[in-house]
PDB file of C-alpha atoms in Angstrom:
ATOM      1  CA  UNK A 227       0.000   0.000   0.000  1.00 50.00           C
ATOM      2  CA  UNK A 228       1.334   3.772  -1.324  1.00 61.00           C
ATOM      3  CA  UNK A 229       0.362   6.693  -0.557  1.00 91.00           C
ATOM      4  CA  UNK A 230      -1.379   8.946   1.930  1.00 95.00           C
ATOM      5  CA  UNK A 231      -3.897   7.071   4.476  1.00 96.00           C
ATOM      6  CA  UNK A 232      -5.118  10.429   6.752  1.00 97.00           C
ATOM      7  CA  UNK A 233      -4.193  13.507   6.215  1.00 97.00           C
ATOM      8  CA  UNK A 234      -5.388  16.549   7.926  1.00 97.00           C
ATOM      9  CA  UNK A 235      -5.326  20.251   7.235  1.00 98.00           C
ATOM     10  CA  UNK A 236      -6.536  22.660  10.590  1.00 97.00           C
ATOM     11  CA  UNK A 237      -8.761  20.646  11.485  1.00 97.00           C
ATOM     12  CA  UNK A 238     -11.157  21.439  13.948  1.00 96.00           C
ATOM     13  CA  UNK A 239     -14.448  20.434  16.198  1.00 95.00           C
ATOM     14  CA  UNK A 240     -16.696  22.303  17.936  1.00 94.00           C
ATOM     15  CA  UNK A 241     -19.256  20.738  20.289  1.00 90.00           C
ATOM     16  CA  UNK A 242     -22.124  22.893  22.144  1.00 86.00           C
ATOM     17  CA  UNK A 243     -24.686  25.695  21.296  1.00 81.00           C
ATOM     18  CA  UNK A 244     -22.774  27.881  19.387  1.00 75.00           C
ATOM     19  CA  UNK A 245     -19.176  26.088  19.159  1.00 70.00           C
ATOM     20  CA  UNK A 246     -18.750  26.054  22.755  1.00 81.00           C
ATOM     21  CA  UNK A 247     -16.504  23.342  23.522  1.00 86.00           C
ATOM     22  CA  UNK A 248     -13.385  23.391  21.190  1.00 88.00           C
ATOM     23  CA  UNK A 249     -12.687  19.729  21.263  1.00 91.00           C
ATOM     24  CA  UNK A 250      -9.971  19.816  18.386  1.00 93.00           C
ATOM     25  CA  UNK A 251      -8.141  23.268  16.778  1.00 93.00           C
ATOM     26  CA  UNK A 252      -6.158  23.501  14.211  1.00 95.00           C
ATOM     27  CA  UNK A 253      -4.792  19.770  13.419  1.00 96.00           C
ATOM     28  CA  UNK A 254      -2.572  19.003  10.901  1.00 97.00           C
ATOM     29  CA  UNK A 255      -0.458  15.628  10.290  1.00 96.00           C
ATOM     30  CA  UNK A 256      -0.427  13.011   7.495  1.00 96.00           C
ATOM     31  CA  UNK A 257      -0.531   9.522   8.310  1.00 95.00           C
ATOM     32  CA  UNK A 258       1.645   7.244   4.963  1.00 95.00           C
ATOM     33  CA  UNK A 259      -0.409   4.296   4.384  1.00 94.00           C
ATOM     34  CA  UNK A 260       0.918   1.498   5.501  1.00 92.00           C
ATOM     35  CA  UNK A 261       2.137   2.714   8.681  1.00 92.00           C
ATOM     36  CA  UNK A 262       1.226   2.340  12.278  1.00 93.00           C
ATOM     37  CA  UNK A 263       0.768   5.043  14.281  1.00 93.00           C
ATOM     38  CA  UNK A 264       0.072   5.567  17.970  1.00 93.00           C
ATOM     39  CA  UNK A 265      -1.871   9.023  18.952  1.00 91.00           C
ATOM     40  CA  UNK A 266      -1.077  10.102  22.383  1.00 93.00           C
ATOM     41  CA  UNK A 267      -1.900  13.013  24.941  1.00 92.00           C
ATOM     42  CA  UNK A 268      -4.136  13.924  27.821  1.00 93.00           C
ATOM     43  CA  UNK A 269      -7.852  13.243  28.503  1.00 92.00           C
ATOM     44  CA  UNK A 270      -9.814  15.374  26.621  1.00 88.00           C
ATOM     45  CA  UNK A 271      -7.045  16.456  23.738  1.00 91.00           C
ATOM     46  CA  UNK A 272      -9.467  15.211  20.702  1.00 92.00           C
ATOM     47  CA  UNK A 273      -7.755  12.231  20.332  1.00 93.00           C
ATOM     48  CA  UNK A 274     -11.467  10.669  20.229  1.00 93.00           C
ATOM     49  CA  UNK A 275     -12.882  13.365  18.111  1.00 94.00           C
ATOM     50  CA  UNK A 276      -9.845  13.018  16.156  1.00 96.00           C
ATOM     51  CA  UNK A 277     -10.421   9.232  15.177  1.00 95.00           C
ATOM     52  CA  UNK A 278     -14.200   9.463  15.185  1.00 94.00           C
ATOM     53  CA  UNK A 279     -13.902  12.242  12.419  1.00 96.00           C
ATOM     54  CA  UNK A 280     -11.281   9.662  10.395  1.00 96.00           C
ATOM     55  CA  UNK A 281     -13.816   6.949  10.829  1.00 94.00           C
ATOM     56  CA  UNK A 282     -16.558   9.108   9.144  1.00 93.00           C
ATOM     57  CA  UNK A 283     -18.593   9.206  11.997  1.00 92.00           C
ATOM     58  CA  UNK A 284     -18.527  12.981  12.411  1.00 93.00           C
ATOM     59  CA  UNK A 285     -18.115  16.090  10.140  1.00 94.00           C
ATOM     60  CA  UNK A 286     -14.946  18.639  11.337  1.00 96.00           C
ATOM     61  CA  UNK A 287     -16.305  22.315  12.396  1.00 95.00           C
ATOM     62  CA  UNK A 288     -13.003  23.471  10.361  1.00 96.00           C
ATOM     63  CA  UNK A 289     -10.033  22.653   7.680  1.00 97.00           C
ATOM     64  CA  UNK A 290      -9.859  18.900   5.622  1.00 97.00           C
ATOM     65  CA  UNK A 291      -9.444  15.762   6.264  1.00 97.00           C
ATOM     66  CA  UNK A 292      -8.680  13.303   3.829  1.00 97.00           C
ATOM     67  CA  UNK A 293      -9.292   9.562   4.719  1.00 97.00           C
ATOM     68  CA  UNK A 294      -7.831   6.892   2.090  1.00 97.00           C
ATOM     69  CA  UNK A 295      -8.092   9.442  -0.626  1.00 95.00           C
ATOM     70  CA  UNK A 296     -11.238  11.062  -0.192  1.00 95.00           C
ATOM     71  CA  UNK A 297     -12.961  14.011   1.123  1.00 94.00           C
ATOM     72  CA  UNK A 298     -15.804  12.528   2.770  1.00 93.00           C
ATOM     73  CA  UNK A 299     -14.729  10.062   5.031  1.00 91.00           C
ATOM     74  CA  UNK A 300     -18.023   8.533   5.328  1.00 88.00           C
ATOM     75  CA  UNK A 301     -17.983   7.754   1.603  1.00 93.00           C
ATOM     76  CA  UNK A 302     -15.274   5.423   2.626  1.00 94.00           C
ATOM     77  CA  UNK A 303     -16.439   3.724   5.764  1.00 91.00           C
ATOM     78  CA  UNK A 304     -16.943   0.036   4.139  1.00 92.00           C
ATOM     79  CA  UNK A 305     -12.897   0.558   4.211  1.00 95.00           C
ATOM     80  CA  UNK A 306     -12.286   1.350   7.502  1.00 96.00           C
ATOM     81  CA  UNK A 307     -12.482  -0.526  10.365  1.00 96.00           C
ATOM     82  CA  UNK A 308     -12.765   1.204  13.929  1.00 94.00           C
ATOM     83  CA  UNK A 309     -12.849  -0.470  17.437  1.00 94.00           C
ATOM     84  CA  UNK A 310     -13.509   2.404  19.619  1.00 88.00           C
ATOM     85  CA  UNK A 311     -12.860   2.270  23.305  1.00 83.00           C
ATOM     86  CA  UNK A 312     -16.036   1.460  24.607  1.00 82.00           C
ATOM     87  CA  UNK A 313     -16.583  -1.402  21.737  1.00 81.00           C
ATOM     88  CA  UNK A 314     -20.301  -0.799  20.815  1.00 86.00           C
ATOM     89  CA  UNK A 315     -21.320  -4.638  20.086  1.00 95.00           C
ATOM     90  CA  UNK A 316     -24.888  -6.297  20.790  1.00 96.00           C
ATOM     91  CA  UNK A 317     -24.924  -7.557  24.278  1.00 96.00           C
ATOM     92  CA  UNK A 318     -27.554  -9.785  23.373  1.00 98.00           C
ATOM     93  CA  UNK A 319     -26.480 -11.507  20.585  1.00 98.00           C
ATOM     94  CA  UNK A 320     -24.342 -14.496  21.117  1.00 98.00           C
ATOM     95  CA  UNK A 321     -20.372 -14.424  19.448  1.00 98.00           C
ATOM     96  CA  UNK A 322     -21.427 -16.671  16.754  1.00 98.00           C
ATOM     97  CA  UNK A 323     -24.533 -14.310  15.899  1.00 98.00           C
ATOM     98  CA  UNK A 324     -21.718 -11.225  16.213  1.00 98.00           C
ATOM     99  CA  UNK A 325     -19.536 -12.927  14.135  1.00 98.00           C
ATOM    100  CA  UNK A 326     -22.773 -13.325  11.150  1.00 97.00           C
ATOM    101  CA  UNK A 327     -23.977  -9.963  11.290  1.00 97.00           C
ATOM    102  CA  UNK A 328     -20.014  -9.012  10.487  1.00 96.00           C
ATOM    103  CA  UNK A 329     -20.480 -11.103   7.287  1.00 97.00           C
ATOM    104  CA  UNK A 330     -23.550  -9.617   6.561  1.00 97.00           C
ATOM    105  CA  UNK A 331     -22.803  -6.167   7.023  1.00 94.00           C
ATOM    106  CA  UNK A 332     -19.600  -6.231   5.173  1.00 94.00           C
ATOM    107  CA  UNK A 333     -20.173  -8.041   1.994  1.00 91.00           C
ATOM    108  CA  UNK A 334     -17.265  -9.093  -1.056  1.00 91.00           C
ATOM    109  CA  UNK A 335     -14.841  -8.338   1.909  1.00 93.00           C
ATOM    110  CA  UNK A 336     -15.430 -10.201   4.672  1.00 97.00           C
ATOM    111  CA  UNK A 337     -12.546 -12.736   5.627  1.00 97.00           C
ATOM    112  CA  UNK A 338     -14.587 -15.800   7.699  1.00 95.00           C
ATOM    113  CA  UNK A 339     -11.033 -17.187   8.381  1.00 97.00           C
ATOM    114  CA  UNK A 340      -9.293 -14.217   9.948  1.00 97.00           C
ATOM    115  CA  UNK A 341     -12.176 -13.181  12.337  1.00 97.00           C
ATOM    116  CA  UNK A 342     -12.271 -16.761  13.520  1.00 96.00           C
ATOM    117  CA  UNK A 343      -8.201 -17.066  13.870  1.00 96.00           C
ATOM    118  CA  UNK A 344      -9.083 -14.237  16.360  1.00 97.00           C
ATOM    119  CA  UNK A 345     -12.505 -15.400  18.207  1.00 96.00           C
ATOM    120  CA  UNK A 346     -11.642 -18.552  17.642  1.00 90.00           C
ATOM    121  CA  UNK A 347     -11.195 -19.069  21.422  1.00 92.00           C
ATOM    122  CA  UNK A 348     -14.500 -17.739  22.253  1.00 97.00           C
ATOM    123  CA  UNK A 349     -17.930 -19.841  23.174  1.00 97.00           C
ATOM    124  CA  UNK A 350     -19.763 -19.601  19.793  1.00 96.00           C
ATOM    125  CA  UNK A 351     -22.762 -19.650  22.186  1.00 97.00           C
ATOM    126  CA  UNK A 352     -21.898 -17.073  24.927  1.00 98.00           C
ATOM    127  CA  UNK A 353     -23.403 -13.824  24.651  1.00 98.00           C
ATOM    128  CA  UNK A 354     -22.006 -10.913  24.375  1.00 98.00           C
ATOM    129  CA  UNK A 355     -22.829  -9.631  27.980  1.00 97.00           C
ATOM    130  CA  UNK A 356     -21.463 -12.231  29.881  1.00 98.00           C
ATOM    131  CA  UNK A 357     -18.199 -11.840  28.113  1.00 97.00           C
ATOM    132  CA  UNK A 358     -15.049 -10.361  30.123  1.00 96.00           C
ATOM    133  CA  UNK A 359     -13.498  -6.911  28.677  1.00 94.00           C
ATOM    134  CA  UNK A 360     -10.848  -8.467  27.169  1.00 94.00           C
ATOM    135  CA  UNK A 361     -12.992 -11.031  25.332  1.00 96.00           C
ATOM    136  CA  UNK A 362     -15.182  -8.346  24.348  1.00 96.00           C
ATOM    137  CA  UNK A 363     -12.078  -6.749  22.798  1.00 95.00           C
ATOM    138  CA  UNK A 364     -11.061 -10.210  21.203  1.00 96.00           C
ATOM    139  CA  UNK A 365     -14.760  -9.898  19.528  1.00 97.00           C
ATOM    140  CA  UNK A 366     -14.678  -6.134  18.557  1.00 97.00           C
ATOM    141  CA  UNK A 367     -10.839  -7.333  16.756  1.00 96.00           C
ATOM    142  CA  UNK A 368     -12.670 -10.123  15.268  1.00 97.00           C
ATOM    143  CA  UNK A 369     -15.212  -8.165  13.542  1.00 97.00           C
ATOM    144  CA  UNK A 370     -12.709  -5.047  12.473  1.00 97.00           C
ATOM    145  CA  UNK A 371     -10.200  -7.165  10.932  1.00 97.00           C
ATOM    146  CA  UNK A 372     -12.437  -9.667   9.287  1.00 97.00           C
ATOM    147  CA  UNK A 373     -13.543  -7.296   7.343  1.00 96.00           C
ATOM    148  CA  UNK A 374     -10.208  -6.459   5.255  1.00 96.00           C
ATOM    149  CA  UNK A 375      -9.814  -2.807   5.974  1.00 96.00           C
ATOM    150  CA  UNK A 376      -7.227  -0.608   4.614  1.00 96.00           C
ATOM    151  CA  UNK A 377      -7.231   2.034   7.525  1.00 96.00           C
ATOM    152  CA  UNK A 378      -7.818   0.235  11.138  1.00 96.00           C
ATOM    153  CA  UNK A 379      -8.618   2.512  13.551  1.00 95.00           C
ATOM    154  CA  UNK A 380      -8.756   1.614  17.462  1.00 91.00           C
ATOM    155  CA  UNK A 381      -9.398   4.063  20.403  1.00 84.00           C
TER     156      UNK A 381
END
């Protein structure tokens, strides 16, 4: 993989009636594709914001962002994969339903063998809520990587 994978130009994001909360100002960085990157800094820096704008899942008050060549992040969501930190899965589902809806939901690219390398040691029959963190985590992995993505993003 070549190329640019994020790149940002002052961006910025403004929560609250009228732009109260300045959550990120003026951010600029690219990230090469291929690459791994950590983003680091205090509570409440953006670094959230920051991936949850990459991911497509919110629109920047200010400046561009570019994710994996486009404008519109969102246009490019079925190529990103993002476990955020408080790993939004179905608690009543069971793994093996998780695991399904992941193949549904992410047609033509969905790799059955690499998200069951990585659940594989998970109770096809548990559900979700009874699962520890760090299984939960194992799941959330499953599910991001299974689908193939070209930007993985994790919070």
């Amino acid at each position: 993989m070549t190329g640019v994978a994020v790149e940002a130009h002052g961006l910025g994001k403004t929560y609250g009636r009228g732009g109260g909360h300045r959550a990120l100002h003026d951010c600029s960085f690219r990230l090469p594709a291929g690459r791994v990157c950590a983003l680091v800094g205090p509570n409440g820096a953006g670094k959230s914001t920051l991936l949850n704008l990459a991911a497509g899942l919110d629109r920047p008050s200010a400046g561009s962002l570019t994710v994996l060549g486009s404008a519109h992040p969102g246009d490019v969501r079925d190529r990103i994969a993002f476990v955020s930190q408080d790993k939004p899965l179905y608690p009543q589902l069971t793994v093996a339903d998780t695991l399904w809806a992941g193949a549904q939901l992410n047609p033509g690219r969905w790799n059955r063998a690499t998200a069951d390398r990585i659940a594989g040691a998970l109770p096809d029959k548990a559900r979700v809520r009874t699962l520890s963190g760090g299984q939960r985590t194992r799941l959330a992995l499953a599910l991001a990587l299974g689908k193939r993505p070209e930007l993985m993003l994790h919070g």
